[in-house]
PDB file of C-alpha atoms in Angstrom:
ATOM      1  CA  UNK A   1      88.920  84.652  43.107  1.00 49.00           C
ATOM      2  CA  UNK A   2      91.050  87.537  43.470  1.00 49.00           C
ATOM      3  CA  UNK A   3      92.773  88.304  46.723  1.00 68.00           C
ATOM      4  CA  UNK A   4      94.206  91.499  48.459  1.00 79.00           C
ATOM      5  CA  UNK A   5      96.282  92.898  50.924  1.00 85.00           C
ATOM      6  CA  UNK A   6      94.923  94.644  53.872  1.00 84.00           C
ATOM      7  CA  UNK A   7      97.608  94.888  56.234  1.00 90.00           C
ATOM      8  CA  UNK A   8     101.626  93.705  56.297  1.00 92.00           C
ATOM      9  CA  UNK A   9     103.878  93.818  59.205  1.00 94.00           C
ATOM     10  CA  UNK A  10     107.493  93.590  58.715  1.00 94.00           C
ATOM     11  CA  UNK A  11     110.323  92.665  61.010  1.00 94.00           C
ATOM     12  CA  UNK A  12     113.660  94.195  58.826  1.00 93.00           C
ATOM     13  CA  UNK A  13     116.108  92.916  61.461  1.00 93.00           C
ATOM     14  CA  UNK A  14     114.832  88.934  60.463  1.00 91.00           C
ATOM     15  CA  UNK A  15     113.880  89.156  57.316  1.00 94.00           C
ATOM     16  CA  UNK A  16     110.301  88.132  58.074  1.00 93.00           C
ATOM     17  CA  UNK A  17     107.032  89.568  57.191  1.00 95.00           C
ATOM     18  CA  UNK A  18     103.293  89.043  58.009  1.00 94.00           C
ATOM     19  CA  UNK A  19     100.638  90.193  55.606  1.00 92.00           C
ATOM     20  CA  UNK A  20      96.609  89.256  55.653  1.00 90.00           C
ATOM     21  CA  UNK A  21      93.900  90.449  53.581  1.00 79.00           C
ATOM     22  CA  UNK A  22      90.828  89.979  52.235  1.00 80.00           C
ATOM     23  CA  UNK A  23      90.640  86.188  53.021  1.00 81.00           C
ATOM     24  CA  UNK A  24      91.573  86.965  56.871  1.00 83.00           C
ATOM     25  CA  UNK A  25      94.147  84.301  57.139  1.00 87.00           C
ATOM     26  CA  UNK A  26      97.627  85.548  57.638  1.00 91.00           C
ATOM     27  CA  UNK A  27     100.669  84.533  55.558  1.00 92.00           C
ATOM     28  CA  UNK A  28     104.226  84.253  56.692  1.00 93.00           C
ATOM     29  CA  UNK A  29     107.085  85.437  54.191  1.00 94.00           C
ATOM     30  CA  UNK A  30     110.651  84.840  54.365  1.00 95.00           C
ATOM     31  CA  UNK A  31     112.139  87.979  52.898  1.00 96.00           C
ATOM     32  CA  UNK A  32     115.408  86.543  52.411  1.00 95.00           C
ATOM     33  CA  UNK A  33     114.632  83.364  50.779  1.00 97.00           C
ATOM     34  CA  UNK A  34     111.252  85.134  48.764  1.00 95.00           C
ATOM     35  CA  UNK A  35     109.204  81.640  50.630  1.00 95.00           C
ATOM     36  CA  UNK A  36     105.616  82.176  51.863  1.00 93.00           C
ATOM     37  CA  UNK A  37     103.335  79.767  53.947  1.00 91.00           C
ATOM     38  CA  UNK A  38     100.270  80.294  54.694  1.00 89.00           C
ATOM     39  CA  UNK A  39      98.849  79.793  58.385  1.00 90.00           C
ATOM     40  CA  UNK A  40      96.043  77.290  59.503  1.00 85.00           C
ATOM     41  CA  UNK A  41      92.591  78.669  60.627  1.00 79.00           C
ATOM     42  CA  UNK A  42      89.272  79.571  59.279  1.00 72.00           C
ATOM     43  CA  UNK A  43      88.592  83.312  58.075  1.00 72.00           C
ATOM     44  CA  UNK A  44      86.950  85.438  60.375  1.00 74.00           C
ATOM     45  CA  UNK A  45      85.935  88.155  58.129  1.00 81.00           C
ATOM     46  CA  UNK A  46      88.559  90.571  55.673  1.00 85.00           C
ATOM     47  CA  UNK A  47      91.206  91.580  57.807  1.00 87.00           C
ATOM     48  CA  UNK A  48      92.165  95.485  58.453  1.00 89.00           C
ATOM     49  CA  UNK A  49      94.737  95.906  60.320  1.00 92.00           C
ATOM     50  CA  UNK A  50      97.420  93.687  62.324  1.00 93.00           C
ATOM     51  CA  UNK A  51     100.234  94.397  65.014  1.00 94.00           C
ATOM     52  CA  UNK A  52     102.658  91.439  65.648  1.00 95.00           C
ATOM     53  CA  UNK A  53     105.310  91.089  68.584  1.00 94.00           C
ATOM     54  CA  UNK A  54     108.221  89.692  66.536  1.00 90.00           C
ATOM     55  CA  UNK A  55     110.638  90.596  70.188  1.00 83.00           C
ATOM     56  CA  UNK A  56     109.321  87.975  72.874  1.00 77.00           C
ATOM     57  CA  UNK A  57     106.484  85.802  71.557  1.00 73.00           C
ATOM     58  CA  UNK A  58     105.780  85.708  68.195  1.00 87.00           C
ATOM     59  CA  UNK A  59     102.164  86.688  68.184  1.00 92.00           C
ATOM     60  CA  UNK A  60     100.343  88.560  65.809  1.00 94.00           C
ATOM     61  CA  UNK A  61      96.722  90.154  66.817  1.00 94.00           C
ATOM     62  CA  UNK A  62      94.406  90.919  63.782  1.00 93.00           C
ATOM     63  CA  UNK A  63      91.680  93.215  63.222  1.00 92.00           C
ATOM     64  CA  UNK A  64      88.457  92.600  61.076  1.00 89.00           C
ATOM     65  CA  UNK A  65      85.953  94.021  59.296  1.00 87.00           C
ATOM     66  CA  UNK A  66      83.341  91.990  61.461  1.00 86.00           C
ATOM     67  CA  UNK A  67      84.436  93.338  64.586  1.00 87.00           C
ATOM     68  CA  UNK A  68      86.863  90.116  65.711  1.00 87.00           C
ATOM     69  CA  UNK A  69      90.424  90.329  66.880  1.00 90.00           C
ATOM     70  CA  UNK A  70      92.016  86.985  66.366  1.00 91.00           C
ATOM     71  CA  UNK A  71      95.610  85.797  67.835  1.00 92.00           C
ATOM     72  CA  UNK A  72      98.019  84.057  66.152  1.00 93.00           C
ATOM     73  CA  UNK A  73     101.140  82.275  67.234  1.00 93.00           C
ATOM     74  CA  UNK A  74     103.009  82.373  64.319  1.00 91.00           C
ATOM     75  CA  UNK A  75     105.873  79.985  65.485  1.00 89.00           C
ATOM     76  CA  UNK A  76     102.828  77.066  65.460  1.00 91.00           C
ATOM     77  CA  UNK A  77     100.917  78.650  62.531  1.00 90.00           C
ATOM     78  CA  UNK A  78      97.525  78.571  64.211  1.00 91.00           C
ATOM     79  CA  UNK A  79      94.533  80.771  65.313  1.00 91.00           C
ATOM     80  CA  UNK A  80      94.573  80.614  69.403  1.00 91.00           C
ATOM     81  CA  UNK A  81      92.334  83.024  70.539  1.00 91.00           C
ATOM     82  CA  UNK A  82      89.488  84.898  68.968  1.00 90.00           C
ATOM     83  CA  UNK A  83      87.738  88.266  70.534  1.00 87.00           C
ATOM     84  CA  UNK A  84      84.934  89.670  69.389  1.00 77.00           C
ATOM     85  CA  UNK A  85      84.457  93.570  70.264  1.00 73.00           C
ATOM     86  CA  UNK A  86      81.668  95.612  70.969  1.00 72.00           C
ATOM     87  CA  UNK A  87      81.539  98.551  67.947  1.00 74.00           C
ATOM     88  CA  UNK A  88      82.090  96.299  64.845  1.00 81.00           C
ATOM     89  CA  UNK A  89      84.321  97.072  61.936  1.00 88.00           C
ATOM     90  CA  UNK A  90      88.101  97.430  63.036  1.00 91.00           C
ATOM     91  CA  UNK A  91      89.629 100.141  61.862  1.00 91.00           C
ATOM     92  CA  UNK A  92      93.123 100.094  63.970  1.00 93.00           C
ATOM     93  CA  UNK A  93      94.761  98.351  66.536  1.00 94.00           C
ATOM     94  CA  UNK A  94      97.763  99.529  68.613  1.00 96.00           C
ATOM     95  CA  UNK A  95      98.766  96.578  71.035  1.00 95.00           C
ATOM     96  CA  UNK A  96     100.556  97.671  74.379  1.00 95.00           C
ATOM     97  CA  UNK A  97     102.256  93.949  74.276  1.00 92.00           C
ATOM     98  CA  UNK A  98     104.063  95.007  78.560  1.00 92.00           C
ATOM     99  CA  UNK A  99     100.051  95.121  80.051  1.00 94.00           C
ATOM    100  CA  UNK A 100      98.129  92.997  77.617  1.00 93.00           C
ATOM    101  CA  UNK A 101      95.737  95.656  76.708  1.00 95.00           C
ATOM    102  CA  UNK A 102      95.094  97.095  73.434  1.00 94.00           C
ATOM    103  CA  UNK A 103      93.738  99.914  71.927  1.00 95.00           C
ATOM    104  CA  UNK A 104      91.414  99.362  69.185  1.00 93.00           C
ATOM    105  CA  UNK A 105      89.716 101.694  66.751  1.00 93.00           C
ATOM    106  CA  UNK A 106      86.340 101.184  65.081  1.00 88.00           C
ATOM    107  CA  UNK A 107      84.778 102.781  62.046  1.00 81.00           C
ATOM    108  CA  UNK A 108      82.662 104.846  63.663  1.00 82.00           C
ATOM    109  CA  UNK A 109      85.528 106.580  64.845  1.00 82.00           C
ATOM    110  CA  UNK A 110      84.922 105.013  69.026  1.00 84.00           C
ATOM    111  CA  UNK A 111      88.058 103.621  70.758  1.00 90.00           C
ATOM    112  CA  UNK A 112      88.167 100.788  72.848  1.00 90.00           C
ATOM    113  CA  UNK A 113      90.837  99.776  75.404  1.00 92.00           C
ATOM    114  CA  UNK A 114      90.666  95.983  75.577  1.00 91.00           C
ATOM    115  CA  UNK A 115      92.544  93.257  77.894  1.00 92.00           C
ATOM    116  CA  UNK A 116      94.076  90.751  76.252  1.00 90.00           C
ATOM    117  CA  UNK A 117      94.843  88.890  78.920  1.00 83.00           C
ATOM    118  CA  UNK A 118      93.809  85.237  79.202  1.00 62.00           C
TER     119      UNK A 118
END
């Protein structure tokens, strides 16, 4: 089974990259040394789009076609927190990572403003 590339996040200063696609479960690549690893977690649906804080904590939110923004600590590999929204497909996702809140587009062209908080 063939698998693409939705969206890819890279961090030049560390050599580090996140990209997740059609399977919904992010890998991890090591620029540098050309290594991957896959993270641990169950697909939520084919992932669109992804914003990742490589500064402070490591995280990664992704967007999905089935409406579901899913967190990932990407020092631990693992899923941690799963949200579904209200409009569906996930079109983009612009994460204000200072107030926990994000913006989040949809494909029927309605924006959301979502906490993130805990």
């Amino acid at each position: 089974q063939a698998h693409w590339t939705a969206a890819l996040s890279v961090h030049a200063a560390s050599r580090r990259a996140v990209a997740v696609g059609s399977e919904g479960i992010p890998t991890m690549w090591d620029l540098q040394a050309g290594t991957s690893r896959k993270l641990q977690g169950s697909s939520l649906g084919c992932a669109r789009v992804i914003d990742v804080d490589w500064t402070v904590g490591n995280i990664a939110w992704i967007g999905t076609d089935t409406g579901r923004l899913s967190c990932w600590d990407l020092a631990s590999g693992q899923c941690v927190r799963v949200l579904p929204t209200i409009l569906g497909l996930i079109s983009s996702l612009a994460v204000n990572w200072t107030k926990s809140r994000a913006l989040v587009g949809h494909g029927d062209a309605g924006l959301v403003v979502l906490s993130l908080e805990t």
